[in-house]
CSV table of C-alpha atoms in Angstrom, one decimal:
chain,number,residue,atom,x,y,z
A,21,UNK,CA,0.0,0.0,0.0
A,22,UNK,CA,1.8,3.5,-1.2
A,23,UNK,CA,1.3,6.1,1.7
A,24,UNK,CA,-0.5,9.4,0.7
A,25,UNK,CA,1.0,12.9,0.3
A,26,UNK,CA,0.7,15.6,2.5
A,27,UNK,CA,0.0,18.6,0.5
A,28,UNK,CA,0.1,22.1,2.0
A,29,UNK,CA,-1.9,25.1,0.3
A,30,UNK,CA,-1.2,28.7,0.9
A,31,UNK,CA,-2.5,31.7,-0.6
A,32,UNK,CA,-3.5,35.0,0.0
A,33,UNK,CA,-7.1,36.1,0.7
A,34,UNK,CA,-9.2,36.2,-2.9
A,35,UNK,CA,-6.4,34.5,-5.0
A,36,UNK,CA,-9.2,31.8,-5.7
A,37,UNK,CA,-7.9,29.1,-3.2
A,38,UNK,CA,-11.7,28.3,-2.3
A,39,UNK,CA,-12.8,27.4,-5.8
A,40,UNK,CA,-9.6,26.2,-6.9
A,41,UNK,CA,-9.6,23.1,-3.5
A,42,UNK,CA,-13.3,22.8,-4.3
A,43,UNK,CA,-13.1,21.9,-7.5
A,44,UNK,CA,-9.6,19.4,-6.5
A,45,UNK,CA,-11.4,17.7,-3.8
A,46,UNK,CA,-13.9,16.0,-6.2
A,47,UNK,CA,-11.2,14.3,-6.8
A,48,UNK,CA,-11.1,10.3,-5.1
A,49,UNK,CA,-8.8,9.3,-2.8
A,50,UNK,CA,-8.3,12.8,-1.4
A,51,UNK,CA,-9.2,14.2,2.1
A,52,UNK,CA,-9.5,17.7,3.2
A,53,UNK,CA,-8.0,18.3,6.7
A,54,UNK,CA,-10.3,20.0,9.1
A,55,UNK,CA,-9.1,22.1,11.7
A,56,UNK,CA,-9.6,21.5,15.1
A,57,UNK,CA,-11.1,25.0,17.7
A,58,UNK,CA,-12.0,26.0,20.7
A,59,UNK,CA,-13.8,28.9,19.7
A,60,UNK,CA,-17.7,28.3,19.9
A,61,UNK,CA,-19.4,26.8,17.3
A,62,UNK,CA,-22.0,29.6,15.1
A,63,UNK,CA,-25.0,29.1,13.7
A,64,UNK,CA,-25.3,26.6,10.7
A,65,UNK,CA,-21.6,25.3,11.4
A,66,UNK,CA,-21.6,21.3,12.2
A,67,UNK,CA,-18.8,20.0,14.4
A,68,UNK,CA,-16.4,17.6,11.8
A,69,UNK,CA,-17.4,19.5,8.9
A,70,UNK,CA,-16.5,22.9,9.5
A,71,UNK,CA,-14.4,22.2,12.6
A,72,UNK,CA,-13.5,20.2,15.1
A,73,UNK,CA,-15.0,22.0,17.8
A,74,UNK,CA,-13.6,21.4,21.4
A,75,UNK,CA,-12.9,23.0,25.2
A,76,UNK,CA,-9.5,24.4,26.0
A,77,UNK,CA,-8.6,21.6,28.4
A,78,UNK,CA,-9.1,18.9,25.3
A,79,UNK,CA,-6.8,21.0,22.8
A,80,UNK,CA,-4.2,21.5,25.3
A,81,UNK,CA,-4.1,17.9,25.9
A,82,UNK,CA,-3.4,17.9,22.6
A,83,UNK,CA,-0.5,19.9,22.5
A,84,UNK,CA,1.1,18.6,25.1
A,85,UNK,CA,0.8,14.7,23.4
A,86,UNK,CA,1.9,16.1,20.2
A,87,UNK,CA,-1.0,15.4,18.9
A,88,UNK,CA,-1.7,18.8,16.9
A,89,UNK,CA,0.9,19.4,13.6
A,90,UNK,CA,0.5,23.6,14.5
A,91,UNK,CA,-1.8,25.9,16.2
A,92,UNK,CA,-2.0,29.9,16.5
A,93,UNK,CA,-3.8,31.4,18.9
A,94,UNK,CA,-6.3,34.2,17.5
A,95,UNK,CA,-8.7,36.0,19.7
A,96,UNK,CA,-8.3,34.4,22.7
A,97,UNK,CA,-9.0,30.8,20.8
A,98,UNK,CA,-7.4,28.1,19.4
A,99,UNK,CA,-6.9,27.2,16.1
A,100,UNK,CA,-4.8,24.3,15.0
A,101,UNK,CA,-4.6,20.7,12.8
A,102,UNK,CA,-5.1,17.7,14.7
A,103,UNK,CA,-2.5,15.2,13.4
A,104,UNK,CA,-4.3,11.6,14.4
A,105,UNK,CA,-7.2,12.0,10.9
A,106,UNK,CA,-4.3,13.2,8.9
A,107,UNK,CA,-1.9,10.6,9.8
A,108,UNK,CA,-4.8,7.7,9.4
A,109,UNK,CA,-5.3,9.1,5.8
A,110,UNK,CA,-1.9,9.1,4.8
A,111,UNK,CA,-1.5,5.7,6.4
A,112,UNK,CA,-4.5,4.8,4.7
A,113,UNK,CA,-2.7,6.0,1.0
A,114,UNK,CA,-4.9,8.8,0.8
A,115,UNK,CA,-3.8,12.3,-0.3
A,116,UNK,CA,-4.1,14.5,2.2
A,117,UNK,CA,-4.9,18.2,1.7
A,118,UNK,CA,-4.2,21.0,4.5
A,119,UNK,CA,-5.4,24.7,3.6
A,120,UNK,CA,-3.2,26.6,6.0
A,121,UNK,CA,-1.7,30.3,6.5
A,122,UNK,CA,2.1,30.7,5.7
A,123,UNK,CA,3.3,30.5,9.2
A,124,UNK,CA,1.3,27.5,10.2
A,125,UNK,CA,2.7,25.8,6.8
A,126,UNK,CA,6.4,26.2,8.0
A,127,UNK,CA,5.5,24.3,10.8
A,128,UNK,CA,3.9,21.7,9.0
A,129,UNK,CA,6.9,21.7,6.8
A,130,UNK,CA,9.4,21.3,9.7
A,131,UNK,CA,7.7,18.5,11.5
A,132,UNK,CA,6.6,16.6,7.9
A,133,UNK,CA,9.8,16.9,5.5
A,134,UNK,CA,7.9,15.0,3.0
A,135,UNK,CA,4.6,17.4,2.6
A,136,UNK,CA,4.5,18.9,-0.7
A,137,UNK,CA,3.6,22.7,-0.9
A,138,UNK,CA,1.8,25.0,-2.9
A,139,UNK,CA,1.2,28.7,-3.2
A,140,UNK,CA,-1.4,29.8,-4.8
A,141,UNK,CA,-0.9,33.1,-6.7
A,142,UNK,CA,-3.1,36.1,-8.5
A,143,UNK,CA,-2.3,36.9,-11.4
A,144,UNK,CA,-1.4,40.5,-10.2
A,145,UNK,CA,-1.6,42.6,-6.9
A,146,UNK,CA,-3.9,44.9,-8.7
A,147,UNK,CA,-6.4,42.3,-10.1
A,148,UNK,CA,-6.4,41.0,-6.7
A,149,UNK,CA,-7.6,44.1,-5.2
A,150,UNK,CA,-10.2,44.3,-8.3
A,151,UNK,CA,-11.3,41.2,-7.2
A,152,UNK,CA,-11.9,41.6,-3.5
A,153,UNK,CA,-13.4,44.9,-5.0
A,154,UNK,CA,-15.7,42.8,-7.1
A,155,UNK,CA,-16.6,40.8,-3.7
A,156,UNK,CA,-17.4,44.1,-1.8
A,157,UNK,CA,-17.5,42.7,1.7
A,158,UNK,CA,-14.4,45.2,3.0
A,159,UNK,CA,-14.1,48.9,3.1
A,160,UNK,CA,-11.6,50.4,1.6
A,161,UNK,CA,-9.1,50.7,4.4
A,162,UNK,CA,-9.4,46.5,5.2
A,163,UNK,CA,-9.0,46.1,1.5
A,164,UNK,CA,-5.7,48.6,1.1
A,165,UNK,CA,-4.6,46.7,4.2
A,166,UNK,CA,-5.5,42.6,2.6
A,167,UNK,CA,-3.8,43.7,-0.4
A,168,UNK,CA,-0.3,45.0,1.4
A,169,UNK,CA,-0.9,41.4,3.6
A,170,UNK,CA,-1.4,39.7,0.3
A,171,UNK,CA,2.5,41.2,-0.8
A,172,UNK,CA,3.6,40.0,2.0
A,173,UNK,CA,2.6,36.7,1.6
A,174,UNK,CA,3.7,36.3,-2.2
A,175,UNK,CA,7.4,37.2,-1.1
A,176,UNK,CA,7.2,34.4,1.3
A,177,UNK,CA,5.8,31.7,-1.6
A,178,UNK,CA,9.5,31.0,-2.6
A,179,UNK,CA,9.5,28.8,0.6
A,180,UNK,CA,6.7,26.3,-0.9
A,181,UNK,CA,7.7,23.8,-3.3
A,182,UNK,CA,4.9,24.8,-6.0
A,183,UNK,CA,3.5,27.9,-7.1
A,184,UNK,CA,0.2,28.0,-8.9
A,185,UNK,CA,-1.0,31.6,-11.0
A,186,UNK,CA,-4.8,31.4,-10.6
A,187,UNK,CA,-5.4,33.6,-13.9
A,188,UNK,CA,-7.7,31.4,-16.1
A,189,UNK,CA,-9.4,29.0,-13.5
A,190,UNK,CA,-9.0,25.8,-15.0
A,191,UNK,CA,-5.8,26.0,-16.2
A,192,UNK,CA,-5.0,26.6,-12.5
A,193,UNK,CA,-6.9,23.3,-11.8
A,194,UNK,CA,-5.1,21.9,-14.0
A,195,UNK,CA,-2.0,23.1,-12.0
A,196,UNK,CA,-2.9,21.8,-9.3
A,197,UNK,CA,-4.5,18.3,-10.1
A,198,UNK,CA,-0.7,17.5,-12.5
A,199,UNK,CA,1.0,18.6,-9.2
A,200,UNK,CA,-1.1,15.8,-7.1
A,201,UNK,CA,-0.7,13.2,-10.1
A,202,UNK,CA,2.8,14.1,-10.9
A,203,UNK,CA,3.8,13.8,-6.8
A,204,UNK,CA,2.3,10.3,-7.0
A,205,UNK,CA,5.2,8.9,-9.8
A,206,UNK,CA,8.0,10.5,-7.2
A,207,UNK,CA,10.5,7.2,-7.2
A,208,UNK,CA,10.3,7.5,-3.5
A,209,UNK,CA,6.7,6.7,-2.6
A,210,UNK,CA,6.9,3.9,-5.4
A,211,UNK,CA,9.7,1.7,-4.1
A,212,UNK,CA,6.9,-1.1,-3.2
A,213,UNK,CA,5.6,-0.9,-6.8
A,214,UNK,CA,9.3,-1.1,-8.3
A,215,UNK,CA,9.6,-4.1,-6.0
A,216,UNK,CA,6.7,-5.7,-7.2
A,217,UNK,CA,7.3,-5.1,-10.6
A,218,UNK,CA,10.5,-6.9,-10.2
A,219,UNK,CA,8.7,-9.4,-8.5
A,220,UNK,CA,5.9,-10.5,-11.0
B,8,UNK,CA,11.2,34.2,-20.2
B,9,UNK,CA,11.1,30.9,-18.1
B,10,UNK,CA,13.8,28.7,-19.5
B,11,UNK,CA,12.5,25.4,-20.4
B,12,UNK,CA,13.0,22.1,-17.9
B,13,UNK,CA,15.6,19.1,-19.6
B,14,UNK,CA,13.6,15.9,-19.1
B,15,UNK,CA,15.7,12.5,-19.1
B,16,UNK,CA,13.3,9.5,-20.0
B,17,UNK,CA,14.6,5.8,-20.1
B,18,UNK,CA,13.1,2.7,-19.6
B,19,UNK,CA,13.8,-1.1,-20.8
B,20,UNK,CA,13.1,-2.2,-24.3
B,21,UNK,CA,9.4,-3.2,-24.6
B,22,UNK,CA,7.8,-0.9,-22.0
B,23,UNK,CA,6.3,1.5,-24.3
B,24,UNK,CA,8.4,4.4,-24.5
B,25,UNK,CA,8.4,5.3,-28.1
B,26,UNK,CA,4.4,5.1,-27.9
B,27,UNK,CA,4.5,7.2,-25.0
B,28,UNK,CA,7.1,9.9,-26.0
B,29,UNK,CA,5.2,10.1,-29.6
B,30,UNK,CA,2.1,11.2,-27.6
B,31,UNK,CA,3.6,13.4,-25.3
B,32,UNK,CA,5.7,14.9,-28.3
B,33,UNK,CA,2.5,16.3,-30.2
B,34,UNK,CA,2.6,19.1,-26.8
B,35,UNK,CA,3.2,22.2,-28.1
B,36,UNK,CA,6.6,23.8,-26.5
B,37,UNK,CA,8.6,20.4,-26.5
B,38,UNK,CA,12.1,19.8,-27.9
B,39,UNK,CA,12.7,16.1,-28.7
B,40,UNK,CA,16.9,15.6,-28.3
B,41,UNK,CA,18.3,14.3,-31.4
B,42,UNK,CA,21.7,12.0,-30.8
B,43,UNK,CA,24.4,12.7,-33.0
B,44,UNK,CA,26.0,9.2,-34.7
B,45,UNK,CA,29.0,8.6,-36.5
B,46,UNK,CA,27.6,5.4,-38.6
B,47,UNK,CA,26.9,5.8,-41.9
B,48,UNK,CA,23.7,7.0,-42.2
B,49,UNK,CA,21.0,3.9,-43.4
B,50,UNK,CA,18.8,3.9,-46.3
B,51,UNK,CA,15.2,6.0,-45.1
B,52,UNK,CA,16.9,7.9,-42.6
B,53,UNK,CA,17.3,11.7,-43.1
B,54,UNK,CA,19.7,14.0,-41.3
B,55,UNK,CA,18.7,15.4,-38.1
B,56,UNK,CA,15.5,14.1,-38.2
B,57,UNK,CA,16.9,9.9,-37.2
B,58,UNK,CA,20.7,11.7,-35.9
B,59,UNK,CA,22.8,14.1,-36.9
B,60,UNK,CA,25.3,12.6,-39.1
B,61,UNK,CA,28.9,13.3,-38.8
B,62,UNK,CA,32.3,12.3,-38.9
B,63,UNK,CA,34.4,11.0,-36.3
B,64,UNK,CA,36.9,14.3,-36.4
B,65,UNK,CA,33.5,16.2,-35.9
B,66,UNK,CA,32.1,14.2,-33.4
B,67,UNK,CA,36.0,14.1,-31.5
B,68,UNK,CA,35.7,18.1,-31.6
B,69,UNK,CA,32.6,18.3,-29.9
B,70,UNK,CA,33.7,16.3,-27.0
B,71,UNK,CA,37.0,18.3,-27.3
B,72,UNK,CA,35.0,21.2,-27.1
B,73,UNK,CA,32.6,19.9,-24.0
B,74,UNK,CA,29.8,20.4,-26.8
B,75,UNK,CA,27.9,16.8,-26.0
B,76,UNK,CA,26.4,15.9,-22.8
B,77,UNK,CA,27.2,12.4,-23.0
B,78,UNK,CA,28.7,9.9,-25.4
B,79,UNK,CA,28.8,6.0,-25.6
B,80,UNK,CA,30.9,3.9,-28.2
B,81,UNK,CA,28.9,0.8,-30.1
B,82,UNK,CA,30.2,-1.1,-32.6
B,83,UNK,CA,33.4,1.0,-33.2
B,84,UNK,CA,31.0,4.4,-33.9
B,85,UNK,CA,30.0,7.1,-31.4
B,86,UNK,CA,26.8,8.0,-30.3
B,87,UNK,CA,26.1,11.1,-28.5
B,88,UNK,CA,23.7,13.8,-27.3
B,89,UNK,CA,25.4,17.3,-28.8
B,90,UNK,CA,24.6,19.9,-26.2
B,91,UNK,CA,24.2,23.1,-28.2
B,92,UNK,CA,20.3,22.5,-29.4
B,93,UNK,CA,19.5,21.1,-26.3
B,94,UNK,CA,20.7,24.4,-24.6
B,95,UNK,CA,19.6,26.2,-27.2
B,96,UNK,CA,15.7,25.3,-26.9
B,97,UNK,CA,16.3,25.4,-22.8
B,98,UNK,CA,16.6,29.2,-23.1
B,99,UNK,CA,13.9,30.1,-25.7
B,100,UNK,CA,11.6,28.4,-23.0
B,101,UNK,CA,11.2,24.4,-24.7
B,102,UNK,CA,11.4,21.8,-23.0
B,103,UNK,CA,13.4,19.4,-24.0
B,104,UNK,CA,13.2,15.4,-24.0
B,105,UNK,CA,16.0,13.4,-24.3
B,106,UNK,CA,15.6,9.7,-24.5
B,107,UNK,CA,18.3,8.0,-23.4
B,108,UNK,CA,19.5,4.7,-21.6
B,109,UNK,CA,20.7,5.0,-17.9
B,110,UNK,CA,24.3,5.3,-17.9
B,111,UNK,CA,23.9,8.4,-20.5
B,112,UNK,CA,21.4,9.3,-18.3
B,113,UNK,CA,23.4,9.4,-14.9
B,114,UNK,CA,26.3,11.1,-17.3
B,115,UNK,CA,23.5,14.2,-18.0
B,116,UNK,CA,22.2,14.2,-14.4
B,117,UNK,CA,25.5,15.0,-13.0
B,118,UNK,CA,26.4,18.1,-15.8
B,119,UNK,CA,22.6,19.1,-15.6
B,120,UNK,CA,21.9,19.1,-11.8
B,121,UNK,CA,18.4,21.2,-13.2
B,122,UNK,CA,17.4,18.1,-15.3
B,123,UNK,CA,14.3,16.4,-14.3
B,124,UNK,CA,14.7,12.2,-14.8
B,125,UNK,CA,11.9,9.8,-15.7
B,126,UNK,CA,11.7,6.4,-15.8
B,127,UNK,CA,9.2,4.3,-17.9
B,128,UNK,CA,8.4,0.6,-15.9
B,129,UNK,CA,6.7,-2.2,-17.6
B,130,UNK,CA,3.6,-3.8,-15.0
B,131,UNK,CA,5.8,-6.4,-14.5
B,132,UNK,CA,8.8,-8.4,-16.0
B,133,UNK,CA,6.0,-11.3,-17.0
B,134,UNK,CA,3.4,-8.5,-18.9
B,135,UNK,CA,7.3,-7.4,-20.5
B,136,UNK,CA,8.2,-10.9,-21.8
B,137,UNK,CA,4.9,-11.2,-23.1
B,138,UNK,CA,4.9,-8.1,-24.9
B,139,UNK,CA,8.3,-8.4,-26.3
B,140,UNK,CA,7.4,-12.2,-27.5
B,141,UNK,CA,4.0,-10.5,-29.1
B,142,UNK,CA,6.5,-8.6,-31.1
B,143,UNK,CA,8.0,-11.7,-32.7
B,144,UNK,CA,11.1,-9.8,-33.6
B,145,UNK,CA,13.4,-11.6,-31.1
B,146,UNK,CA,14.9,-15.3,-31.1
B,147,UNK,CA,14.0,-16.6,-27.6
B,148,UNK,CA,17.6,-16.5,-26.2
B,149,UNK,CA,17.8,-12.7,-27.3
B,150,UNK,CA,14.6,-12.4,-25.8
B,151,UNK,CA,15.2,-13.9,-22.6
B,152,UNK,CA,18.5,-11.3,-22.3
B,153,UNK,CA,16.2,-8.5,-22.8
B,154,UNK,CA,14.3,-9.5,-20.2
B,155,UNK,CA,17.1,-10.3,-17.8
B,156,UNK,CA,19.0,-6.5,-19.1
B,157,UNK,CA,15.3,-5.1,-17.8
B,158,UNK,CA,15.5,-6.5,-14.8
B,159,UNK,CA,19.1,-4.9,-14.2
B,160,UNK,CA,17.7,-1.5,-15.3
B,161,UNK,CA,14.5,-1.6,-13.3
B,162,UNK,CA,16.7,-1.9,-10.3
B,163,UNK,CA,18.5,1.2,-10.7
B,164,UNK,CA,15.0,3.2,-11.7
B,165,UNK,CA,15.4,4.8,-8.0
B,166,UNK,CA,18.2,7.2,-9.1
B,167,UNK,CA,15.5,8.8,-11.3
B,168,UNK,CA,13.2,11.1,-9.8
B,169,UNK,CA,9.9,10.0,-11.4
B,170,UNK,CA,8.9,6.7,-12.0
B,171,UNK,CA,5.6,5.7,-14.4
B,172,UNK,CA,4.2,1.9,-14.2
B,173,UNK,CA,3.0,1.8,-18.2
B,174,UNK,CA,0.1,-0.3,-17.2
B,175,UNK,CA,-2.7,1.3,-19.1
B,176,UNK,CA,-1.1,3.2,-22.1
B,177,UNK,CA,-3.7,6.7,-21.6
B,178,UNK,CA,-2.9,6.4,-17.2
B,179,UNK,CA,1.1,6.3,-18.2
B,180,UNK,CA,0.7,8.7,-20.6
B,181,UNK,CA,-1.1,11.3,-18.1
B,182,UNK,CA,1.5,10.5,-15.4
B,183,UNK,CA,4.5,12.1,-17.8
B,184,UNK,CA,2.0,14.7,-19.1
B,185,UNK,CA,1.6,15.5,-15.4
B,186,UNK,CA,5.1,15.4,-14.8
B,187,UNK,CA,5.6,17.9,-17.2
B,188,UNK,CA,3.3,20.3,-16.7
B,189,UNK,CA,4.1,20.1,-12.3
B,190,UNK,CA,7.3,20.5,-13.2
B,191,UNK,CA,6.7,23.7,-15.1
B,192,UNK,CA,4.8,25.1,-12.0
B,193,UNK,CA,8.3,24.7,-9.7
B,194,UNK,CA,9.1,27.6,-7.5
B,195,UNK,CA,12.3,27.5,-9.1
B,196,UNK,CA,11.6,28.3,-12.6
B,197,UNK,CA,9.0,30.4,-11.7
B,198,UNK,CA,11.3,33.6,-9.9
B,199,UNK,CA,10.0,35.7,-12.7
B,200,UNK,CA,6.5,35.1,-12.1
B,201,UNK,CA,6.5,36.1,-8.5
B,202,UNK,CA,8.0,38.9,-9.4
B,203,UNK,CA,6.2,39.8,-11.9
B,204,UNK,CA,3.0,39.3,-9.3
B,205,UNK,CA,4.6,41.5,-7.3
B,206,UNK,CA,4.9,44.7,-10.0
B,207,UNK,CA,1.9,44.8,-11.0
């Protein structure tokens, strides 16, 4: 059984990284991590599905038995990604898919030498602020401010294995999905099917 | 401009690899390496379309010269991959193929550290004896030294850095389409790009 990849995803805020992991994650043999909070759950949100919703005293637990890859604190809560579900996928030969901020990736990255990462990029810094325009949920100042944070972040994508320009959808997809394929082939995770081919 | 990406392909006789590079050659933006040979050139075969056909003084020049990647002798001529078209389409932004058997191979990876290797398996050393009999070309002793000169090459298919099981003809040929195309998205090659981002 060939163990599944750990791919990171970074990108900044309205480079498309919603639609782009929506569209990948129709994808078989792929599962999206979920992070685990301590924040209260909202209205409409479902424990598993949006989080993993728990007290204080359970994520610190955590922590302390290793048992979370990286966690921020935001707000007075806890944010972070369990590692027991990812670890069973991989284990399991899933693909494992972990939507994280660039600071949390690096420590991904440290602890999990073999995760795979991608940055996700605009095209531009100025048709990203035409698109978050477009979306219309900020006021100016947030958006001048998401915008410099989005710079920011693009200087730190040469730490990421993969970067990905989201400026015709599908051919960013596309990106994205040869990335996952072409990962698969890497002689490393194939020395069992090498073996076997020997083998037969 | 993002300079184009040398891919090394090998894999034993009978695992499909002319079928598969054919395919993959009809991508626009791909250079296919053409060897140069100092045997006379046969009847059918044009100039730099089967080699490039040339003399031994030329061919000892070019080595002089550090103008071929890698040379073998067979039969009292040389065979060799010149380096200048391969460079040449590298920095108008092809990339290149070179197919090539593995000591060539390991000679290319060490003077292009940048070159990305792939290695074509058969499912298995029984599905390659059957297709290599299917062929009907071979007596059975040369056949069965095919087989056995397989075997020898599938074990050293972990110093490549892709490997692609050519199980089902259309999977195999998406695995080194994939290949390509992830490689393309590298943070590496793509310095420009970010930068580029970042300017506008």
């Amino acid at each position: 059984m060939k163990k599944g990849t750990l791919f990171i995803v970074s990108g900044p805020s309205g480079c498309g990284k919603g639609t782009i992991l929506a569209e990948i994650m129709k994808n078989p043999g792929l599962y999206f991590s979920i992070s685990a909070t301590t924040r209260k759950k909202r209205s409409g949100e479902e424990d598993g599905v949006n989080y993993h919703f728990m007290t204080n005293d359970t994520f610190r637990e955590l922590i302390q038995n290793d048992g979370i890859l990286e966690y921020a604190e935001y707000c007075g809560n806890y944010y972070g990604t369990p590692k027991k579900p990812v670890e069973e996928h991989l284990n399991a030969g899933d693909d494992v898919i972990l939507e994280i901020e660039i600071i949390g990736a690096i420590k991904v990255l440290t602890k999990c030498p073999d995760a795979v990462s991608i940055f996700l990029l605009p095209p531009s810094l100025s048709e990203l602020e035409h698109r978050l325009r477009r979306r219309g949920t900020e006021s100016e100042s947030v958006l001048q401010e998401r915008v410099a944070q989005a710079a920011k972040e693009i200087k730190q994508s040469n730490k990421y294995d993969y970067v990905v320009v989201n400026d015709t959808l599908s051919q960013a997809i596309a990106d994205v999905k040869a990335i996952l394929r072409a990962e698969s082939c890497k002689t490393r995770k194939c020395q069992t099917i090498i073996e076997e081919v020997l083998k037969k």
